[in-house]
Tab-separated table of C-alpha atoms in Angstrom:
chain	number	residue	atom	x	y	z
A	1	ASP	CA	69.398	-55.367	-12.348
A	2	ARG	CA	69.268	-59.329	-12.662
A	3	ARG	CA	71.507	-60.853	-14.721
A	4	GLY	CA	71.627	-60.146	-18.656
A	5	ARG	CA	69.829	-57.244	-17.859
A	6	GLY	CA	70.440	-53.308	-18.037
A	7	GLU	CA	74.581	-53.068	-16.916
A	8	SER	CA	74.789	-56.943	-15.716
A	9	GLY	CA	76.379	-59.267	-16.780
A	10	ASN	CA	75.744	-62.292	-18.519
A	11	THR	CA	76.141	-65.810	-17.392
A	12	GLU	CA	75.825	-69.004	-19.236
A	13	PRO	CA	74.766	-71.798	-19.309
A	14	TYR	CA	71.905	-69.709	-17.219
A	15	ALA	CA	70.325	-70.903	-14.042
A	16	VAL	CA	67.283	-69.897	-11.565
A	17	GLU	CA	69.749	-70.439	-8.137
A	18	ARG	CA	72.325	-67.910	-9.646
A	19	GLU	CA	69.624	-65.401	-9.810
A	20	VAL	CA	68.530	-66.456	-6.221
A	21	GLU	CA	72.108	-66.265	-4.930
A	22	ASP	CA	72.347	-62.592	-5.897
A	23	LEU	CA	69.305	-61.452	-4.230
A	24	VAL	CA	70.619	-63.348	-1.055
A	25	ALA	CA	74.114	-61.787	-1.439
A	26	LEU	CA	72.737	-58.230	-1.740
A	27	VAL	CA	71.034	-58.553	1.282
A	28	ASN	CA	73.594	-60.070	3.336
A	29	SER	CA	75.519	-56.911	2.118
A	30	ILE	CA	72.909	-54.624	3.333
A	31	GLY	CA	72.347	-57.054	6.962
A	32	GLY	CA	69.648	-55.979	8.850
A	33	PRO	CA	65.197	-56.267	7.707
A	34	VAL	CA	64.565	-56.021	4.398
A	35	PHE	CA	61.318	-55.877	1.911
A	36	LEU	CA	61.762	-57.565	-0.592
A	37	PHE	CA	59.267	-56.634	-4.835
A	38	GLY	CA	58.832	-58.579	-6.967
A	39	SER	CA	56.994	-58.542	-9.781
A	40	SER	CA	56.310	-61.021	-12.563
A	41	SER	CA	58.379	-63.544	-12.531
A	42	GLY	CA	60.684	-61.595	-10.127
A	43	ALA	CA	58.057	-62.638	-7.720
A	44	VAL	CA	58.840	-65.945	-7.683
A	45	LEU	CA	62.992	-64.584	-7.326
A	46	ALA	CA	61.689	-62.887	-3.988
A	47	LEU	CA	59.720	-66.152	-2.420
A	48	ASP	CA	62.835	-68.069	-3.206
A	49	ALA	CA	65.344	-65.796	-1.827
A	50	ALA	CA	63.105	-64.976	1.253
A	51	THR	CA	62.956	-68.570	2.018
A	52	ARG	CA	66.570	-68.755	2.257
A	53	LEU	CA	66.218	-65.836	4.137
A	54	GLY	CA	63.873	-65.941	6.856
A	55	SER	CA	63.399	-63.605	9.577
A	56	ARG	CA	65.537	-60.992	7.698
A	57	VAL	CA	62.560	-60.480	4.889
A	58	THR	CA	60.215	-58.893	7.416
A	59	LYS	CA	57.616	-57.773	4.112
A	60	LEU	CA	56.874	-59.029	0.563
A	61	PHE	CA	54.946	-57.220	-2.188
A	62	LEU	CA	54.434	-59.259	-4.720
A	63	TYR	CA	52.887	-58.157	-8.204
A	64	GLU	CA	51.097	-60.696	-10.850
A	65	PRO	CA	53.112	-63.652	-10.815
A	66	PRO	CA	52.279	-64.990	-14.236
A	67	PHE	CA	50.884	-68.032	-12.550
A	68	ILE	CA	48.460	-70.668	-14.604
A	69	VAL	CA	46.684	-73.041	-12.213
A	70	ASP	CA	43.601	-73.057	-14.322
A	71	SER	CA	41.638	-72.835	-17.209
A	72	SER	CA	41.571	-69.396	-16.960
A	73	ARG	CA	44.162	-69.342	-20.172
A	74	PRO	CA	45.942	-71.609	-21.834
A	75	PRO	CA	49.129	-73.278	-20.101
A	76	ILE	CA	52.427	-72.475	-21.552
A	77	PRO	CA	53.742	-74.829	-24.534
A	78	ASP	CA	56.369	-77.387	-22.641
A	79	THR	CA	58.699	-76.296	-25.938
A	80	LEU	CA	58.361	-72.656	-25.748
A	81	ILE	CA	61.823	-72.041	-24.427
A	82	GLN	CA	63.312	-73.627	-26.872
A	83	GLU	CA	61.303	-72.328	-29.824
A	84	ILE	CA	62.128	-68.710	-28.533
A	85	ASN	CA	66.048	-69.463	-28.473
A	86	ALA	CA	65.844	-71.121	-31.999
A	87	SER	CA	63.693	-67.680	-33.420
A	88	LEU	CA	67.086	-65.570	-31.091
A	89	SER	CA	69.618	-67.662	-33.732
A	90	ALA	CA	67.356	-67.195	-36.640
A	91	ASN	CA	65.561	-64.346	-36.268
A	92	GLY	CA	66.574	-61.746	-34.361
A	93	ARG	CA	66.005	-60.795	-31.186
A	94	ASP	CA	62.637	-58.601	-32.205
A	95	GLU	CA	60.776	-61.702	-33.503
A	96	ALA	CA	61.948	-64.303	-30.357
A	97	LEU	CA	60.701	-61.029	-28.215
A	98	ALA	CA	57.043	-61.363	-29.977
A	99	LEU	CA	57.282	-64.892	-30.276
A	100	PHE	CA	57.266	-64.942	-26.140
A	101	PHE	CA	54.413	-61.960	-25.648
A	102	GLY	CA	51.889	-64.296	-27.749
A	103	LYS	CA	52.692	-67.567	-26.819
A	104	GLY	CA	54.011	-66.731	-23.278
A	105	LEU	CA	52.115	-63.868	-22.278
A	106	GLY	CA	48.783	-64.125	-24.327
A	107	ILE	CA	49.193	-61.123	-26.308
A	108	PRO	CA	47.015	-61.300	-29.132
A	109	ALA	CA	49.247	-60.178	-32.312
A	110	PRO	CA	47.152	-56.946	-33.116
A	111	GLY	CA	48.453	-55.953	-29.224
A	112	ILE	CA	51.763	-57.098	-30.012
A	113	THR	CA	52.009	-54.434	-33.331
A	114	PHE	CA	50.842	-52.068	-31.312
A	115	MET	CA	53.753	-52.289	-28.891
A	116	ARG	CA	55.905	-52.459	-31.709
A	117	TRP	CA	55.329	-49.273	-33.069
A	118	MET	CA	53.437	-46.717	-30.687
A	119	LEU	CA	55.472	-48.034	-27.699
A	120	PRO	CA	59.466	-46.441	-26.503
A	121	ALA	CA	59.878	-49.165	-24.522
A	122	TRP	CA	59.664	-52.205	-27.250
A	123	SER	CA	63.561	-51.087	-28.300
A	124	ASP	CA	64.465	-51.390	-25.084
A	125	MET	CA	62.385	-54.816	-24.227
A	126	THR	CA	64.386	-55.895	-27.622
A	127	ARG	CA	68.037	-55.448	-26.045
A	128	ILE	CA	66.934	-58.209	-23.122
A	129	ALA	CA	65.282	-60.767	-25.374
A	130	HIS	CA	67.605	-63.322	-24.623
A	131	THR	CA	66.873	-63.442	-21.112
A	132	ALA	CA	63.000	-63.741	-22.251
A	133	PRO	CA	63.918	-67.886	-21.590
A	134	TYR	CA	65.462	-67.397	-18.036
A	135	ASP	CA	61.932	-65.819	-17.015
A	136	LEU	CA	60.277	-68.843	-18.608
A	137	MET	CA	62.971	-71.214	-16.213
A	138	VAL	CA	62.461	-68.991	-13.565
A	139	LEU	CA	58.527	-69.905	-13.840
A	140	ALA	CA	58.684	-73.618	-14.417
A	141	GLY	CA	56.449	-75.726	-12.860
A	142	THR	CA	53.685	-73.044	-12.426
A	143	GLN	CA	52.263	-72.771	-15.782
A	144	SER	CA	50.462	-75.638	-16.952
A	145	GLY	CA	47.314	-74.951	-15.507
A	146	LYS	CA	47.744	-77.359	-12.603
A	147	PRO	CA	47.674	-75.966	-8.989
A	148	LEU	CA	50.953	-74.669	-7.180
A	149	PRO	CA	53.544	-76.818	-6.148
A	150	VAL	CA	51.846	-77.669	-1.913
A	151	GLY	CA	55.074	-76.612	0.391
A	152	ARG	CA	57.296	-74.920	-2.104
A	153	TRP	CA	56.959	-71.674	0.076
A	154	ALA	CA	56.008	-72.641	3.163
A	155	GLN	CA	59.295	-71.013	4.943
A	156	VAL	CA	57.801	-67.911	3.605
A	157	SER	CA	56.406	-66.615	6.648
A	158	ALA	CA	56.817	-62.696	6.398
A	159	PRO	CA	53.398	-60.889	5.890
A	160	THR	CA	52.525	-60.971	1.929
A	161	LEU	CA	50.777	-58.573	0.197
A	162	VAL	CA	49.804	-60.581	-3.628
A	163	ALA	CA	48.445	-58.005	-6.214
A	164	ALA	CA	46.693	-57.413	-9.468
A	165	GLY	CA	45.561	-54.996	-11.528
A	166	SER	CA	42.243	-54.547	-12.465
A	167	LYS	CA	42.584	-54.029	-15.370
A	168	GLY	CA	44.707	-57.713	-16.028
A	169	GLU	CA	43.605	-60.854	-17.464
A	170	ALA	CA	42.007	-63.363	-14.955
A	171	PHE	CA	44.341	-65.868	-14.818
A	172	PHE	CA	46.761	-63.094	-13.120
A	173	HIS	CA	44.389	-62.710	-10.587
A	174	SER	CA	43.832	-66.705	-10.246
A	175	GLY	CA	47.058	-66.947	-10.007
A	176	ALA	CA	47.337	-64.088	-7.044
A	177	LYS	CA	44.905	-65.914	-4.987
A	178	ALA	CA	46.070	-69.203	-5.907
A	179	LEU	CA	49.249	-67.976	-4.151
A	180	VAL	CA	47.795	-66.337	-1.150
A	181	GLY	CA	46.348	-70.077	-0.348
A	182	ARG	CA	49.949	-71.190	-0.159
A	183	LEU	CA	51.096	-68.664	1.853
A	184	ALA	CA	51.743	-68.537	5.727
A	185	ALA	CA	50.504	-64.725	6.086
A	186	ALA	CA	49.422	-63.127	2.255
A	187	GLN	CA	46.473	-61.205	1.581
A	188	TYR	CA	45.407	-60.560	-2.058
A	189	ARG	CA	44.363	-57.359	-3.531
A	190	SER	CA	43.135	-56.020	-6.577
A	191	LEU	CA	44.996	-52.447	-7.725
A	192	ASP	CA	42.431	-50.152	-9.583
A	193	GLY	CA	43.250	-49.164	-12.974
A	194	LEU	CA	46.407	-51.006	-13.518
A	195	ASP	CA	47.803	-54.131	-15.706
A	196	HIS	CA	50.851	-55.970	-16.242
A	197	SER	CA	53.205	-53.318	-17.751
A	198	ALA	CA	52.245	-51.164	-14.957
A	199	VAL	CA	56.049	-51.498	-13.905
A	200	LEU	CA	57.221	-49.386	-17.259
A	201	MET	CA	54.110	-47.714	-17.398
A	202	ALA	CA	52.549	-46.873	-14.201
A	203	PRO	CA	55.390	-46.849	-11.758
A	204	GLU	CA	54.145	-44.273	-9.964
A	205	ALA	CA	50.801	-45.702	-9.115
A	206	LEU	CA	52.557	-49.412	-8.587
A	207	ALA	CA	54.872	-47.489	-6.463
A	208	ALA	CA	52.081	-45.572	-4.257
A	209	ALA	CA	50.610	-49.305	-3.707
A	210	ILE	CA	54.335	-50.917	-2.699
A	211	ARG	CA	54.882	-47.410	0.034
A	212	GLU	CA	51.048	-48.386	1.142
A	213	SER	CA	51.931	-51.666	2.151
A	214	PHE	CA	55.228	-51.565	3.100
A	215	GLY	CA	54.051	-48.310	5.587
A	216	LYS	CA	56.280	-45.686	4.012
């Protein structure tokens, strides 16, 4: 698991670079060529690691990096990290997570209420609510409503599939297509019937798409 999640320890102060180093170290321990998968903010970590690892990464599958590159949704407020940290201190993890889903992911209040009371995964997510600011730090510079940085991932040469679910919001598709335009060998694909929750709610369907892309 990533730092601060599952059985992985948390290290403070948080630094994105440590997460990239973790992934690079894991690949180095395995040896040989690898395929990388990254979902949401994990897509950025996969790209940053691939930049370092070079030819050892032979394929990437990136699912719904939440880039905001146009007016298809409002940009993330610059103060959101501070707001979530303040909520964690004052109101606890449940309210902080709701704030992240509302202002960060754009989920309306009724949707958050449904998630709280109808989805067993909510309690699991509250356990890692303290990592929500980490995701926003990973995504810094990609959620402002402006074009993605030029050249940041120019060294990533591995064939890459950037996918978004057909049931997902328009900005996921805009961001995926924008990323394809910044990579040397990338393609965009819409995955039928999936949305941003696919990792939790439809893992078998997402895994099938990953296996197909990786030729497994």
